[in-house]
PDB file of C-alpha atoms in Angstrom:
ATOM      1  CA  UNK A 565     -47.131 188.063 272.784  1.00 48.00           C
ATOM      2  CA  UNK A 566     -47.908 191.672 273.714  1.00 50.00           C
ATOM      3  CA  UNK A 567     -44.624 191.939 275.625  1.00 59.00           C
ATOM      4  CA  UNK A 568     -42.729 191.021 272.433  1.00 64.00           C
ATOM      5  CA  UNK A 569     -44.241 193.386 269.855  1.00 64.00           C
ATOM      6  CA  UNK A 570     -43.145 197.036 270.214  1.00 69.00           C
ATOM      7  CA  UNK A 571     -46.102 199.293 270.985  1.00 65.00           C
ATOM      8  CA  UNK A 572     -44.735 202.235 268.946  1.00 66.00           C
ATOM      9  CA  UNK A 573     -41.548 203.309 267.148  1.00 71.00           C
ATOM     10  CA  UNK A 574     -40.069 205.450 269.932  1.00 78.00           C
ATOM     11  CA  UNK A 575     -37.087 204.194 271.962  1.00 88.00           C
ATOM     12  CA  UNK A 576     -36.742 200.936 270.032  1.00 95.00           C
ATOM     13  CA  UNK A 577     -33.668 198.859 270.812  1.00 97.00           C
ATOM     14  CA  UNK A 578     -32.359 195.512 269.582  1.00 97.00           C
ATOM     15  CA  UNK A 579     -30.836 192.821 271.772  1.00 97.00           C
ATOM     16  CA  UNK A 580     -27.125 192.430 271.037  1.00 97.00           C
ATOM     17  CA  UNK A 581     -27.309 188.655 271.551  1.00 96.00           C
ATOM     18  CA  UNK A 582     -30.431 187.623 269.600  1.00 95.00           C
ATOM     19  CA  UNK A 583     -31.449 190.871 267.737  1.00 96.00           C
ATOM     20  CA  UNK A 584     -35.026 190.960 269.105  1.00 96.00           C
ATOM     21  CA  UNK A 585     -36.456 194.492 268.795  1.00 96.00           C
ATOM     22  CA  UNK A 586     -38.507 195.922 271.640  1.00 95.00           C
ATOM     23  CA  UNK A 587     -38.979 199.260 273.335  1.00 93.00           C
ATOM     24  CA  UNK A 588     -36.431 200.140 276.010  1.00 94.00           C
ATOM     25  CA  UNK A 589     -39.248 200.033 278.572  1.00 93.00           C
ATOM     26  CA  UNK A 590     -40.287 196.535 277.444  1.00 93.00           C
ATOM     27  CA  UNK A 591     -36.738 195.208 277.923  1.00 95.00           C
ATOM     28  CA  UNK A 592     -36.692 196.825 281.379  1.00 96.00           C
ATOM     29  CA  UNK A 593     -40.080 195.394 282.410  1.00 95.00           C
ATOM     30  CA  UNK A 594     -39.805 191.885 280.978  1.00 95.00           C
ATOM     31  CA  UNK A 595     -36.228 191.398 279.764  1.00 96.00           C
ATOM     32  CA  UNK A 596     -35.387 189.686 276.497  1.00 96.00           C
ATOM     33  CA  UNK A 597     -37.793 186.896 275.581  1.00 95.00           C
ATOM     34  CA  UNK A 598     -34.883 184.795 274.267  1.00 96.00           C
ATOM     35  CA  UNK A 599     -31.921 185.782 276.426  1.00 95.00           C
ATOM     36  CA  UNK A 600     -33.257 186.773 279.850  1.00 96.00           C
ATOM     37  CA  UNK A 601     -31.677 183.806 281.637  1.00 95.00           C
ATOM     38  CA  UNK A 602     -28.292 184.861 280.233  1.00 95.00           C
ATOM     39  CA  UNK A 603     -28.449 188.668 280.166  1.00 96.00           C
ATOM     40  CA  UNK A 604     -30.747 189.383 283.141  1.00 95.00           C
ATOM     41  CA  UNK A 605     -32.072 192.719 281.851  1.00 97.00           C
ATOM     42  CA  UNK A 606     -35.428 192.633 283.651  1.00 97.00           C
ATOM     43  CA  UNK A 607     -35.520 195.445 286.190  1.00 97.00           C
ATOM     44  CA  UNK A 608     -31.957 196.627 285.428  1.00 97.00           C
ATOM     45  CA  UNK A 609     -31.794 199.679 283.158  1.00 97.00           C
ATOM     46  CA  UNK A 610     -27.987 199.603 283.088  1.00 97.00           C
ATOM     47  CA  UNK A 611     -28.102 196.036 281.706  1.00 97.00           C
ATOM     48  CA  UNK A 612     -30.729 197.073 279.148  1.00 97.00           C
ATOM     49  CA  UNK A 613     -28.432 199.858 277.951  1.00 97.00           C
ATOM     50  CA  UNK A 614     -25.369 197.540 277.883  1.00 97.00           C
ATOM     51  CA  UNK A 615     -27.058 194.576 276.192  1.00 97.00           C
ATOM     52  CA  UNK A 616     -29.177 196.366 273.579  1.00 98.00           C
ATOM     53  CA  UNK A 617     -28.503 198.929 270.861  1.00 97.00           C
ATOM     54  CA  UNK A 618     -30.635 201.601 269.255  1.00 96.00           C
ATOM     55  CA  UNK A 619     -28.503 201.271 266.104  1.00 96.00           C
ATOM     56  CA  UNK A 620     -29.733 198.458 263.904  1.00 96.00           C
ATOM     57  CA  UNK A 621     -30.528 197.854 260.233  1.00 95.00           C
ATOM     58  CA  UNK A 622     -33.692 196.320 258.844  1.00 94.00           C
ATOM     59  CA  UNK A 623     -36.471 194.492 260.612  1.00 94.00           C
ATOM     60  CA  UNK A 624     -37.958 191.035 260.133  1.00 94.00           C
ATOM     61  CA  UNK A 625     -41.330 190.003 261.510  1.00 93.00           C
ATOM     62  CA  UNK A 626     -41.145 186.315 262.427  1.00 93.00           C
ATOM     63  CA  UNK A 627     -44.338 184.474 263.334  1.00 93.00           C
ATOM     64  CA  UNK A 628     -43.241 180.843 262.861  1.00 94.00           C
ATOM     65  CA  UNK A 629     -39.483 180.851 263.478  1.00 92.00           C
ATOM     66  CA  UNK A 630     -38.952 177.108 263.077  1.00 92.00           C
ATOM     67  CA  UNK A 631     -40.625 177.103 259.641  1.00 93.00           C
ATOM     68  CA  UNK A 632     -39.090 180.271 258.209  1.00 93.00           C
ATOM     69  CA  UNK A 633     -36.102 180.100 255.843  1.00 92.00           C
ATOM     70  CA  UNK A 634     -35.367 183.750 256.659  1.00 92.00           C
ATOM     71  CA  UNK A 635     -35.286 182.908 260.376  1.00 92.00           C
ATOM     72  CA  UNK A 636     -32.895 180.019 259.652  1.00 93.00           C
ATOM     73  CA  UNK A 637     -30.679 182.308 257.538  1.00 91.00           C
ATOM     74  CA  UNK A 638     -30.620 184.896 260.359  1.00 91.00           C
ATOM     75  CA  UNK A 639     -30.052 182.168 262.976  1.00 90.00           C
ATOM     76  CA  UNK A 640     -33.209 183.074 264.871  1.00 93.00           C
ATOM     77  CA  UNK A 641     -35.228 179.949 264.041  1.00 94.00           C
ATOM     78  CA  UNK A 642     -35.001 178.659 267.634  1.00 94.00           C
ATOM     79  CA  UNK A 643     -36.131 181.963 269.168  1.00 95.00           C
ATOM     80  CA  UNK A 644     -39.550 183.335 270.100  1.00 95.00           C
ATOM     81  CA  UNK A 645     -41.746 184.958 267.462  1.00 93.00           C
ATOM     82  CA  UNK A 646     -41.340 188.712 267.236  1.00 94.00           C
ATOM     83  CA  UNK A 647     -39.626 191.527 265.368  1.00 94.00           C
ATOM     84  CA  UNK A 648     -35.882 191.052 264.757  1.00 95.00           C
ATOM     85  CA  UNK A 649     -33.161 193.319 263.387  1.00 95.00           C
ATOM     86  CA  UNK A 650     -31.231 192.140 260.334  1.00 95.00           C
ATOM     87  CA  UNK A 651     -28.023 193.591 261.813  1.00 95.00           C
ATOM     88  CA  UNK A 652     -27.322 195.218 265.177  1.00 96.00           C
ATOM     89  CA  UNK A 653     -24.424 197.625 265.683  1.00 96.00           C
ATOM     90  CA  UNK A 654     -22.377 197.180 268.849  1.00 95.00           C
ATOM     91  CA  UNK A 655     -21.050 194.397 271.030  1.00 94.00           C
ATOM     92  CA  UNK A 656     -21.873 193.018 274.429  1.00 96.00           C
ATOM     93  CA  UNK A 657     -19.547 194.211 277.219  1.00 95.00           C
ATOM     94  CA  UNK A 658     -16.443 192.051 277.602  1.00 95.00           C
ATOM     95  CA  UNK A 659     -17.465 190.755 281.044  1.00 95.00           C
ATOM     96  CA  UNK A 660     -20.776 189.506 279.620  1.00 95.00           C
ATOM     97  CA  UNK A 661     -18.964 187.892 276.658  1.00 95.00           C
ATOM     98  CA  UNK A 662     -16.646 186.152 279.154  1.00 95.00           C
ATOM     99  CA  UNK A 663     -19.649 184.975 281.194  1.00 94.00           C
ATOM    100  CA  UNK A 664     -21.301 183.532 278.065  1.00 95.00           C
ATOM    101  CA  UNK A 665     -18.063 181.780 277.116  1.00 95.00           C
ATOM    102  CA  UNK A 666     -17.783 180.248 280.594  1.00 95.00           C
ATOM    103  CA  UNK A 667     -21.284 178.822 280.069  1.00 93.00           C
ATOM    104  CA  UNK A 668     -20.233 177.297 276.738  1.00 94.00           C
ATOM    105  CA  UNK A 669     -22.082 179.851 274.602  1.00 92.00           C
ATOM    106  CA  UNK A 670     -20.237 181.276 271.608  1.00 90.00           C
ATOM    107  CA  UNK A 671     -21.110 184.952 271.157  1.00 92.00           C
ATOM    108  CA  UNK A 672     -21.698 185.901 267.533  1.00 90.00           C
ATOM    109  CA  UNK A 673     -22.016 189.663 267.097  1.00 90.00           C
ATOM    110  CA  UNK A 674     -25.108 190.587 265.082  1.00 87.00           C
ATOM    111  CA  UNK A 675     -23.321 193.338 263.136  1.00 85.00           C
ATOM    112  CA  UNK A 676     -22.302 191.121 260.205  1.00 78.00           C
ATOM    113  CA  UNK A 677     -18.660 190.818 261.303  1.00 77.00           C
ATOM    114  CA  UNK A 678     -18.900 187.146 262.328  1.00 65.00           C
ATOM    115  CA  UNK A 679     -18.291 184.695 259.490  1.00 58.00           C
ATOM    116  CA  UNK A 680     -18.598 180.923 259.347  1.00 50.00           C
TER     117      UNK A 680
END
């Protein structure tokens, strides 16, 4: 759990795929707790910078994702507990989007532009 919760407010970034908020250093050391198998940020600062954004709006603390209506509304109810951004500005690089698509994963930007 300690690798999920940011230790202070400096250098916070949000994952562009799941919107989890962590410090830049935490993404570098342990990757994204939800997306590491897809984004492979652990130990790769260039991937951390490409796959996260420091520009996000709002924050939601989620302790029981599967039981939270807010987590369901934000589409994070299947993710790990942690702090999540309401919206994240930016998009994943095109090559990463293509890789996700080839794995059958539909990328939904977290900036509010995707509609059902």
